[in-house]
Amino acid sequence: MARQGNAAIIEQFLADGIPYMFGNPGTVEQGFLDELENYEDLQYILTLQETVAAGIADGYARATGRPALLQLHSGVGLGNAIGMLYQAKRGHSPILVIAGEAGVKYESMDAQMAADLVAMAEPVTKYATRVTDRDSVLRVLRRAMKIAMTPPRGPVFVSLPLDVLDELNSEPVIPSTFLSTASVPVPGLVEQAAGLLAGAERPLVLVGDGVSASGGQAELTRVAEQLGAPIWGVDYSEVNLDARHPLYQGQLGHMFGEVSAARVAEADAVLVVGTYLFPEVFPQLENPFHPDAKIVHIDLDGYEIAKNHPVTLGLVADPKETLAALGERLERVLTDEDRAAAAARLDAARAAQVTEVPDDGGLLHHFLRELAARVPEDVMVFDEALTSAGPLNEHLPGRFPGHWFSTRGGSLGVGIPGAIGIKLAHPDKTVIGFTGDGGSMYTIQALYTAVRYTVGAKFVVCNNRSYKLLDLNIEQYWRERGIEEHAHPKPFDLSHPELGFTDIARGYGVEAMRVERPDQVAEAVKRMLADDKPFLIDLRTGGEESRG
């Protein structure tokens, strides 16, 4: 039956099981936003700025593994969201991004807000296109949805001109096709991979979010234990294995390449799964591995294999299924000597494991210790704590798949909207978003959305009154260049004027409390967890006030 394209696209979104449209409205989208009022099963989640909308969509997509729908307003809205879309692309979040434009008939006029939306979107999306034919609207949306959900997943963009959507559309509504990519290499290649790894004296496993995307945490753990191999996270922002596993050593690949190089230099066999090497801001250009190291790389994204450094064997395949097959093959080819050596390495890792959480006596540790004692075991955490992330992950480590998320891609401001997206996806869970004072100010408007839709996420602002990461990085810069330490650049300082996070939160209708002394911690945690309403804690993490 023919109906306006404005109605047809909403029917398509509902056929694909999409419950929310995250966005900020604009004039050129007014036709389908007006039509949306007639559909109760697709709820519009209003945000006050497009960066916030993209951040919530990113959190929702990560927490569900399903596509999120993001509506942006023409070129200006897309421009506002580009930084967060870069984050989503680097993190492989399946987001369908739509934006309106005035109309195909006006494109020669170079009018107000006119822009080449596809060209703007292409660098930060997996696929970008524009619909110009009234009878191809749903076909294009389904194609975009399929591309978004096909590993390596990622955001996609479709420009929807107003005049095209105003025309009658007779396309049938058909649920989008999502492809199955559960694949395993031919047996001979699995056998070759096992042969390269078996018998290693100094094995190493480097793992990223491709494991989480495939659900291969148990299979990864089994293979690492069979090899007795230390595990390092690389481009790692979800639970790819229990962070308390004795073989897990932490994360590599954030800032300086020499840090990663030092960790991998002596390995004689390396298994890389679901990541690329290496994602530092300042990567080492030379190959960091030992010249004789045997390197096996498993990923569904063939582009990432041997992208920067050569490997011995690259397998474009599903991590979960391939790790399962590799584990079975290792079970057959490992010798008794191999097993004994692997068991000894695992025992040594257990013996070296620190079971007591380090505590410097500061307010941050005091707060996190109290919080960890009070939250349910299945608490969901979004970690954008940055320089406070070390203590956070000691007290609240990522243990259960789908329950811990951290920032990726380098965009600041993901913590607050990310937690809102996760809470929308899991309304019955306790969800806490950690952010910094600098990062929070990129997207503090997200608190409005939490209140408007009664999204009971909790927020902790780790407030050191500075861009602390920049302080630390420039100190490294000085050391490398032999520059004598001196005062940090003034733009790194956020102490004047004082950011009043509790006042800002209350201005949006969120209850809040500032914590600057240990005797305030118990009350703050109790208030935050007392009900299922949004709550913000301004936690002083720098200066004398933070000492216990």
Coordinates of C-alpha atoms in Angstrom, one line a residue:
M1 CA 0.0 0.0 0.0
A2 CA 1.4 3.4 -0.9
R3 CA 2.1 5.9 1.9
Q4 CA 4.5 8.7 2.3
G5 CA 8.2 7.9 2.7
N6 CA 8.0 9.5 6.1
A7 CA 5.7 6.7 7.3
A8 CA 7.5 4.0 5.3
I9 CA 10.9 4.5 7.0
I10 CA 9.3 4.2 10.5
E11 CA 7.6 1.0 9.5
Q12 CA 11.0 -0.3 8.3
F13 CA 12.7 0.7 11.6
L14 CA 9.9 -1.1 13.6
A15 CA 10.3 -4.2 11.3
D16 CA 14.0 -4.3 12.3
G17 CA 13.1 -4.2 16.0
I18 CA 14.4 -0.8 16.8
P19 CA 12.7 0.7 19.9
Y20 CA 14.5 4.1 20.1
M21 CA 15.5 6.9 17.9
F22 CA 18.2 9.0 19.5
G23 CA 18.5 12.5 18.2
N24 CA 18.0 16.3 18.1
P25 CA 15.2 17.5 15.9
G26 CA 15.5 19.9 12.9
T27 CA 13.3 21.5 10.3
V28 CA 14.4 19.3 7.4
E29 CA 13.5 16.2 9.4
Q30 CA 10.1 17.6 10.5
G31 CA 8.1 15.4 8.2
F32 CA 9.1 12.0 9.6
L33 CA 9.4 13.3 13.2
D34 CA 5.8 14.5 12.9
E35 CA 4.8 11.1 11.5
L36 CA 6.6 9.4 14.4
E37 CA 3.9 10.7 16.8
N38 CA 1.6 8.1 15.3
Y39 CA 3.8 5.2 16.3
E40 CA 4.0 4.2 20.0
D41 CA 6.5 1.4 19.6
L42 CA 9.4 3.7 18.4
Q43 CA 10.3 6.2 21.1
Y44 CA 12.2 9.4 20.3
I45 CA 14.9 10.1 22.9
L46 CA 15.6 13.8 22.8
T47 CA 19.1 15.1 23.5
L48 CA 20.2 18.7 23.7
Q49 CA 23.1 18.3 21.3
E50 CA 24.1 15.8 18.6
T51 CA 27.3 14.7 20.3
V52 CA 25.2 13.5 23.2
A53 CA 22.8 11.6 20.9
A54 CA 25.7 9.8 19.2
G55 CA 27.2 8.9 22.6
I56 CA 23.9 7.4 23.9
A57 CA 23.5 5.5 20.6
D58 CA 27.0 4.2 20.9
G59 CA 26.4 3.0 24.5
Y60 CA 23.1 1.4 23.5
A61 CA 24.6 -0.4 20.5
R62 CA 27.5 -1.7 22.6
A63 CA 25.3 -2.9 25.4
T64 CA 22.8 -4.7 23.1
G65 CA 24.9 -5.8 20.2
R66 CA 22.0 -4.6 18.1
P67 CA 21.8 -1.6 15.8
A68 CA 21.0 1.8 17.3
L69 CA 19.2 4.5 15.3
L70 CA 20.7 8.0 15.4
Q71 CA 18.9 11.0 13.9
L72 CA 21.0 14.1 13.1
H73 CA 20.0 17.5 11.8
S74 CA 21.5 18.1 8.3
G75 CA 25.1 19.2 8.0
V76 CA 25.2 21.2 11.2
G77 CA 24.0 18.2 13.3
L78 CA 26.3 15.8 11.5
G79 CA 29.2 18.2 12.1
N80 CA 28.4 18.2 15.8
A81 CA 28.4 14.4 16.0
I82 CA 31.5 13.7 13.9
G83 CA 33.9 13.3 16.9
M84 CA 31.6 10.8 18.6
L85 CA 31.0 9.0 15.3
Y86 CA 34.8 8.6 15.0
Q87 CA 34.7 6.9 18.4
A88 CA 31.9 4.6 17.2
K89 CA 33.8 3.7 14.0
R90 CA 37.0 2.8 15.8
G91 CA 34.9 0.8 18.3
H92 CA 32.8 -1.0 15.7
S93 CA 29.4 0.1 17.0
P94 CA 26.5 -0.7 14.7
I95 CA 24.7 2.6 14.4
L96 CA 22.3 3.6 11.6
V97 CA 22.8 7.4 11.3
I98 CA 20.1 9.3 9.4
A99 CA 20.0 13.0 8.6
G100 CA 17.5 15.0 6.7
E101 CA 18.3 17.7 4.0
A102 CA 16.0 20.3 2.5
G103 CA 15.5 18.4 -0.8
V104 CA 17.0 17.1 -4.0
K105 CA 15.4 20.0 -5.9
Y106 CA 17.3 22.6 -3.9
E107 CA 20.8 21.1 -4.2
S108 CA 21.9 23.5 -7.0
M109 CA 21.0 26.6 -4.9
D110 CA 23.8 26.3 -2.3
A111 CA 21.2 27.4 0.3
Q112 CA 21.3 27.8 4.1
M113 CA 22.7 24.6 5.8
A114 CA 23.5 23.0 2.4
A115 CA 26.4 20.6 2.6
D116 CA 27.7 17.4 1.0
L117 CA 26.5 15.1 3.9
V118 CA 27.9 11.9 2.4
A119 CA 31.4 13.5 2.0
M120 CA 31.2 14.7 5.6
A121 CA 30.1 11.3 6.9
E122 CA 32.5 9.0 4.9
P123 CA 35.6 9.4 7.1
V124 CA 33.7 8.5 10.3
T125 CA 31.4 5.7 9.0
K126 CA 31.7 2.3 7.4
Y127 CA 29.3 3.3 4.6
A128 CA 27.6 6.5 3.6
T129 CA 25.0 7.2 0.9
R130 CA 22.2 9.5 -0.1
V131 CA 18.7 8.5 -1.2
T132 CA 17.3 10.3 -4.3
D133 CA 14.6 7.9 -5.6
R134 CA 11.3 7.6 -3.7
D135 CA 11.1 3.9 -4.5
S136 CA 14.5 3.0 -3.2
V137 CA 14.3 4.4 0.3
L138 CA 13.7 1.2 2.2
R139 CA 16.1 -0.8 0.1
V140 CA 18.9 1.6 0.9
L141 CA 18.0 1.6 4.6
R142 CA 18.1 -2.2 4.7
R143 CA 21.4 -2.3 2.8
A144 CA 22.9 0.2 5.3
M145 CA 21.5 -1.9 8.3
K146 CA 23.1 -5.0 6.9
I147 CA 26.5 -3.3 6.4
A148 CA 26.3 -1.9 10.0
M149 CA 25.8 -5.3 11.5
T150 CA 28.3 -7.3 9.3
P151 CA 31.6 -7.7 11.1
P152 CA 33.6 -5.6 11.4
R153 CA 30.6 -3.7 12.5
G154 CA 30.4 0.0 12.4
P155 CA 28.2 3.1 12.0
V156 CA 26.6 3.8 8.6
F157 CA 25.0 7.0 7.2
V158 CA 22.0 7.6 5.0
S159 CA 21.0 11.1 3.9
L160 CA 17.2 11.4 3.5
P161 CA 16.1 14.5 1.5
L162 CA 12.8 15.9 2.7
D163 CA 11.2 16.0 -0.7
V164 CA 12.0 12.3 -1.4
L165 CA 10.3 11.3 1.9
D166 CA 7.3 13.5 1.2
E167 CA 6.5 11.5 -2.0
L168 CA 4.4 8.3 -2.0
N169 CA 6.4 5.1 -1.4
S170 CA 5.1 1.7 -2.4
E171 CA 8.1 -0.4 -1.2
P172 CA 7.2 -3.4 0.9
V173 CA 8.5 -3.5 4.5
I174 CA 10.9 -6.5 4.9
P175 CA 13.1 -7.0 8.0
S176 CA 16.8 -6.3 7.2
T177 CA 19.1 -9.3 6.6
F178 CA 21.9 -9.7 9.1
L179 CA 24.6 -12.1 7.9
S180 CA 26.1 -14.9 9.9
T181 CA 29.9 -14.8 10.0
A182 CA 30.5 -17.7 12.3
S183 CA 33.3 -19.2 10.3
V184 CA 36.3 -21.4 10.9
P185 CA 39.5 -21.8 8.7
V186 CA 40.0 -25.0 6.9
P187 CA 41.3 -27.7 9.2
G188 CA 44.8 -27.6 7.7
L189 CA 45.2 -23.9 8.7
V190 CA 44.0 -24.6 12.3
E191 CA 46.5 -27.4 12.4
Q192 CA 49.2 -25.0 11.2
A193 CA 48.3 -22.4 13.8
A194 CA 48.4 -25.0 16.6
G195 CA 51.8 -26.1 15.3
L196 CA 53.2 -22.6 15.4
L197 CA 52.0 -22.0 19.0
A198 CA 52.6 -25.5 20.6
G199 CA 56.0 -25.9 22.3
A200 CA 56.6 -22.1 22.8
E201 CA 58.7 -21.3 25.8
R202 CA 57.7 -17.6 26.0
P203 CA 54.1 -17.5 24.5
L204 CA 52.0 -14.4 24.6
V205 CA 48.4 -13.6 23.8
L206 CA 47.2 -10.1 22.6
V207 CA 43.5 -9.7 22.6
G208 CA 40.9 -7.1 21.6
D209 CA 37.2 -6.5 21.3
G210 CA 36.8 -8.9 18.4
V211 CA 36.6 -11.6 21.1
S212 CA 33.8 -9.9 22.9
A213 CA 31.9 -9.3 19.6
S214 CA 32.1 -13.0 18.8
G215 CA 31.3 -14.1 22.4
G216 CA 34.6 -16.0 22.5
Q217 CA 35.7 -15.3 26.1
A218 CA 35.6 -18.9 27.3
E219 CA 37.4 -20.2 24.2
L220 CA 40.1 -17.5 24.6
T221 CA 40.7 -18.4 28.2
R222 CA 41.0 -22.1 27.4
V223 CA 43.6 -21.5 24.7
A224 CA 45.6 -19.1 26.9
E225 CA 45.6 -21.7 29.8
Q226 CA 46.7 -24.5 27.4
L227 CA 49.7 -22.3 26.4
G228 CA 50.3 -20.9 29.8
A229 CA 50.5 -17.5 28.0
P230 CA 50.3 -14.1 29.6
I231 CA 47.4 -12.1 28.1
W232 CA 47.6 -8.4 27.2
G233 CA 44.6 -6.3 26.1
V234 CA 45.1 -4.2 22.9
D235 CA 42.4 -1.8 21.7
Y236 CA 40.5 -3.4 24.5
S237 CA 37.3 -1.8 25.8
E238 CA 34.9 -4.6 26.7
V239 CA 35.1 -7.8 28.7
N240 CA 37.2 -10.2 26.5
L241 CA 38.0 -12.3 29.6
D242 CA 37.7 -12.0 33.4
A243 CA 40.0 -9.2 34.4
R244 CA 40.9 -11.2 37.6
H245 CA 42.2 -14.2 35.6
P246 CA 45.8 -14.7 36.7
L247 CA 47.1 -14.7 33.1
Y248 CA 45.6 -11.2 32.4
Q249 CA 48.3 -8.6 32.7
G250 CA 46.5 -5.4 31.7
Q251 CA 46.4 -3.2 28.6
L252 CA 48.8 -2.1 26.0
G253 CA 48.6 0.3 23.1
H254 CA 47.2 3.6 24.4
M255 CA 49.9 6.3 24.2
F256 CA 53.5 5.2 23.6
G257 CA 54.7 2.4 21.3
E258 CA 57.8 1.7 23.4
V259 CA 55.6 0.4 26.2
S260 CA 54.0 -2.2 24.0
A261 CA 57.3 -3.1 22.4
A262 CA 58.9 -3.8 25.8
R263 CA 56.1 -6.3 26.7
V264 CA 56.3 -8.3 23.4
A265 CA 60.0 -8.2 22.6
E266 CA 61.0 -11.6 24.1
A267 CA 57.9 -13.7 23.1
D268 CA 58.7 -16.6 20.8
A269 CA 55.1 -17.3 19.9
V270 CA 52.3 -14.7 19.8
L271 CA 48.6 -15.3 19.3
V272 CA 46.7 -12.1 18.3
V273 CA 42.9 -12.2 18.4
G274 CA 40.3 -9.6 17.6
T275 CA 42.5 -6.5 17.5
Y276 CA 45.2 -4.8 15.5
L277 CA 48.9 -4.0 16.3
F278 CA 49.3 -1.4 17.7
P279 CA 46.9 1.5 18.3
E280 CA 49.0 3.9 20.2
V281 CA 48.9 7.6 19.7
F282 CA 52.7 7.5 19.2
P283 CA 53.3 4.0 17.9
Q284 CA 56.7 2.4 17.3
L285 CA 57.5 2.3 13.6
E286 CA 59.9 -0.6 13.8
N287 CA 58.6 -4.2 14.2
P288 CA 58.5 -4.7 18.0
F289 CA 58.5 -8.5 17.9
H290 CA 61.5 -10.8 18.2
P291 CA 62.8 -11.6 14.6
D292 CA 62.2 -15.3 15.2
A293 CA 58.7 -15.0 16.8
K294 CA 55.9 -17.0 15.3
I295 CA 52.8 -14.8 15.1
V296 CA 49.3 -16.1 14.5
H297 CA 46.6 -13.5 14.0
I298 CA 42.8 -14.3 14.0
D299 CA 40.3 -11.6 13.1
L300 CA 37.1 -11.3 11.0
D301 CA 38.5 -8.0 9.7
G302 CA 41.2 -9.0 7.2
Y303 CA 42.3 -5.3 6.9
E304 CA 43.6 -5.4 10.4
I305 CA 45.8 -8.5 10.0
A306 CA 49.4 -7.6 9.1
K307 CA 48.3 -4.0 8.7
N308 CA 51.3 -2.6 10.4
H309 CA 53.6 -5.5 11.2
P310 CA 54.0 -8.9 9.4
V311 CA 52.6 -12.1 10.8
T312 CA 53.4 -15.8 10.3
L313 CA 49.8 -16.9 9.7
G314 CA 46.7 -14.7 9.3
L315 CA 43.3 -16.2 9.6
V316 CA 40.2 -14.2 8.5
A317 CA 37.7 -16.0 10.6
D318 CA 35.3 -15.8 13.6
P319 CA 37.4 -15.6 16.8
K320 CA 35.0 -17.7 18.9
E321 CA 34.7 -20.6 16.5
T322 CA 38.4 -20.4 15.5
L323 CA 39.6 -20.4 19.1
A324 CA 37.3 -23.4 19.8
A325 CA 38.9 -25.3 16.9
L326 CA 42.4 -24.2 18.0
G327 CA 41.8 -25.4 21.5
E328 CA 40.7 -28.8 20.3
R329 CA 43.7 -29.1 18.1
L330 CA 46.1 -28.0 20.8
E331 CA 44.6 -30.6 23.1
R332 CA 45.9 -33.2 20.6
V333 CA 49.3 -31.8 19.7
L334 CA 50.6 -30.5 23.0
T335 CA 53.2 -32.9 24.5
D336 CA 53.4 -33.8 28.1
E337 CA 56.3 -31.5 28.4
D338 CA 54.3 -28.7 26.8
R339 CA 51.5 -29.2 29.2
A340 CA 53.8 -29.2 32.2
A341 CA 55.5 -26.0 31.1
A342 CA 52.2 -24.3 30.5
A343 CA 50.9 -25.4 33.9
A344 CA 54.1 -24.1 35.6
R345 CA 53.6 -20.7 33.9
L346 CA 50.0 -20.6 35.0
D347 CA 50.9 -21.5 38.6
A348 CA 53.6 -18.8 38.6
A349 CA 51.0 -16.3 37.4
R350 CA 48.7 -17.3 40.2
A351 CA 51.4 -17.0 42.8
A352 CA 52.4 -13.6 41.5
Q353 CA 48.8 -12.3 41.4
V354 CA 48.0 -9.5 43.8
T355 CA 44.8 -10.3 45.6
E356 CA 44.8 -7.3 47.9
V357 CA 43.8 -4.1 46.0
P358 CA 46.5 -1.5 46.3
D359 CA 45.4 1.5 48.4
D360 CA 47.3 4.8 48.6
G361 CA 45.0 6.1 51.3
G362 CA 43.5 8.7 49.0
L363 CA 39.9 9.6 48.7
L364 CA 39.5 7.9 45.3
H365 CA 40.4 4.5 46.7
H366 CA 38.3 5.1 49.8
F367 CA 35.3 5.9 47.6
L368 CA 35.8 2.9 45.3
R369 CA 36.3 0.5 48.1
E370 CA 32.9 1.6 49.7
L371 CA 31.2 1.5 46.3
A372 CA 32.5 -2.0 45.4
A373 CA 31.2 -3.3 48.8
R374 CA 27.7 -1.9 48.1
V375 CA 27.0 -2.5 44.4
P376 CA 25.5 -5.8 43.1
E377 CA 27.9 -8.2 41.6
D378 CA 26.4 -7.7 38.1
V379 CA 26.9 -3.9 38.2
M380 CA 27.5 -2.4 34.7
V381 CA 30.3 0.1 34.5
F382 CA 31.2 2.6 31.8
D383 CA 34.8 3.7 32.4
E384 CA 35.9 7.1 31.1
A385 CA 37.8 7.8 34.2
L386 CA 41.1 8.1 32.3
T387 CA 43.8 9.0 34.9
S388 CA 41.6 7.4 37.6
A389 CA 40.9 4.3 35.6
G390 CA 43.7 2.3 37.4
P391 CA 42.1 2.4 40.8
L392 CA 38.6 2.0 39.3
N393 CA 39.5 -1.2 37.6
E394 CA 41.3 -2.6 40.7
H395 CA 38.1 -2.2 42.7
L396 CA 35.5 -2.8 40.0
P397 CA 37.3 -4.9 37.3
G398 CA 35.5 -6.1 34.2
R399 CA 34.6 -9.7 34.9
F400 CA 31.3 -10.6 33.2
P401 CA 30.8 -10.3 29.4
G402 CA 28.6 -7.3 28.6
H403 CA 29.0 -5.6 32.0
W404 CA 32.1 -3.4 31.6
F405 CA 32.8 -0.8 28.8
S406 CA 35.5 1.7 28.5
T407 CA 36.3 4.7 26.2
R408 CA 37.8 3.9 22.8
G409 CA 38.7 6.0 19.8
G410 CA 40.0 9.0 21.8
S411 CA 36.8 11.1 21.9
L412 CA 36.2 12.7 25.3
G413 CA 32.7 12.9 26.8
V414 CA 31.6 9.3 26.3
G415 CA 31.1 8.4 29.9
I416 CA 27.8 10.1 30.8
P417 CA 25.9 9.4 27.5
G418 CA 27.4 5.9 27.3
A419 CA 26.0 5.0 30.7
I420 CA 22.6 6.4 29.7
G421 CA 22.6 4.2 26.6
I422 CA 23.6 1.1 28.6
K423 CA 20.9 1.8 31.2
L424 CA 18.3 2.1 28.4
A425 CA 19.4 -1.3 27.1
H426 CA 19.4 -2.8 30.6
P427 CA 16.9 -0.9 32.8
D428 CA 17.0 -3.5 35.6
K429 CA 20.7 -3.3 36.1
T430 CA 22.7 -0.9 38.2
V431 CA 24.7 1.2 35.7
I432 CA 27.5 3.7 36.7
G433 CA 29.3 6.0 34.3
F434 CA 32.7 7.3 35.4
T435 CA 34.1 10.3 33.7
G436 CA 36.6 13.2 34.4
D437 CA 35.9 16.8 35.0
G438 CA 37.3 17.7 31.6
G439 CA 35.6 14.9 29.7
S440 CA 32.2 15.4 31.4
M441 CA 31.9 19.0 30.2
Y442 CA 31.7 17.8 26.5
T443 CA 28.4 16.1 27.1
I444 CA 27.1 17.2 30.5
Q445 CA 23.8 18.1 28.7
A446 CA 23.1 14.3 28.7
L447 CA 21.8 14.6 32.2
Y448 CA 18.7 16.3 30.8
T449 CA 17.9 13.3 28.8
A450 CA 18.4 11.0 31.8
V451 CA 15.8 13.0 33.7
R452 CA 13.4 13.4 30.9
Y453 CA 13.1 9.7 30.3
T454 CA 13.7 8.6 33.9
V455 CA 16.9 6.7 33.0
G456 CA 18.4 5.8 36.4
A457 CA 22.0 5.7 35.5
K458 CA 24.5 6.9 38.1
F459 CA 27.5 9.2 37.3
V460 CA 30.8 9.8 39.1
V461 CA 32.9 12.8 38.0
C462 CA 36.5 12.2 39.0
N463 CA 37.4 15.8 39.5
N464 CA 41.1 16.7 39.6
R465 CA 40.5 20.2 38.3
S466 CA 42.7 19.7 35.2
Y467 CA 43.2 17.8 32.0
K468 CA 45.4 15.5 34.0
L469 CA 46.2 13.2 31.2
L470 CA 47.8 16.2 29.3
D471 CA 49.9 16.9 32.4
L472 CA 51.2 13.4 32.4
N473 CA 51.8 13.3 28.7
I474 CA 53.7 16.5 28.5
E475 CA 55.9 15.3 31.4
Q476 CA 56.8 12.3 29.2
Y477 CA 57.4 14.8 26.3
W478 CA 59.9 16.7 28.5
R479 CA 61.7 13.6 29.6
E480 CA 62.1 12.3 26.1
R481 CA 63.6 15.6 24.9
G482 CA 65.7 16.4 28.0
I483 CA 63.6 19.4 28.9
E484 CA 63.7 20.5 32.5
E485 CA 60.3 20.1 34.3
H486 CA 58.4 23.4 34.7
A487 CA 54.8 24.5 35.2
H488 CA 52.2 22.8 33.1
P489 CA 50.7 24.9 30.3
K490 CA 47.9 27.0 31.6
P491 CA 45.3 25.6 29.1
F492 CA 45.6 22.2 31.0
D493 CA 44.2 23.8 34.2
L494 CA 40.5 23.7 35.0
S495 CA 40.6 25.1 38.6
H496 CA 39.5 28.6 37.7
P497 CA 36.6 29.2 37.7
E498 CA 35.6 26.2 39.8
L499 CA 33.3 23.8 37.9
G500 CA 30.2 23.4 40.0
F501 CA 29.1 19.9 39.0
T502 CA 26.5 19.6 41.7
D503 CA 24.9 22.9 40.7
I504 CA 25.0 21.9 37.0
A505 CA 23.4 18.5 37.7
R506 CA 20.7 20.0 39.8
G507 CA 20.0 22.5 37.0
Y508 CA 19.1 19.5 34.9
G509 CA 17.0 17.9 37.6
V510 CA 19.6 15.4 38.8
E511 CA 20.3 14.9 42.5
A512 CA 24.0 15.3 43.3
M513 CA 26.6 15.5 46.0
R514 CA 30.1 16.7 46.2
V515 CA 32.6 14.4 48.0
E516 CA 35.9 16.0 49.2
R517 CA 36.4 14.2 52.5
P518 CA 36.5 10.5 53.6
D519 CA 33.7 11.1 56.1
Q520 CA 31.3 12.0 53.2
V521 CA 31.9 8.8 51.2
A522 CA 29.4 6.4 52.9
E523 CA 26.6 8.9 52.7
A524 CA 27.3 9.7 49.0
V525 CA 27.3 6.0 48.0
K526 CA 24.2 5.3 50.0
R527 CA 22.3 8.2 48.4
M528 CA 23.5 7.3 44.9
L529 CA 22.3 3.7 45.2
A530 CA 19.1 4.4 47.2
D531 CA 16.7 4.4 44.2
D532 CA 16.6 4.0 40.5
K533 CA 16.9 7.7 39.6
P534 CA 19.9 9.4 38.1
F535 CA 22.4 10.7 40.6
L536 CA 25.8 12.4 40.2
I537 CA 28.8 12.5 42.5
D538 CA 31.5 15.2 42.2
L539 CA 34.5 13.3 43.6
R540 CA 37.6 15.4 44.3
T541 CA 40.5 13.2 43.2
G542 CA 43.3 15.8 43.2
G543 CA 44.8 18.1 45.8
E544 CA 45.1 17.9 49.5
E545 CA 41.4 17.4 50.0
S546 CA 41.6 14.0 48.4
R547 CA 43.9 12.5 51.1
G548 CA 42.3 10.2 53.7

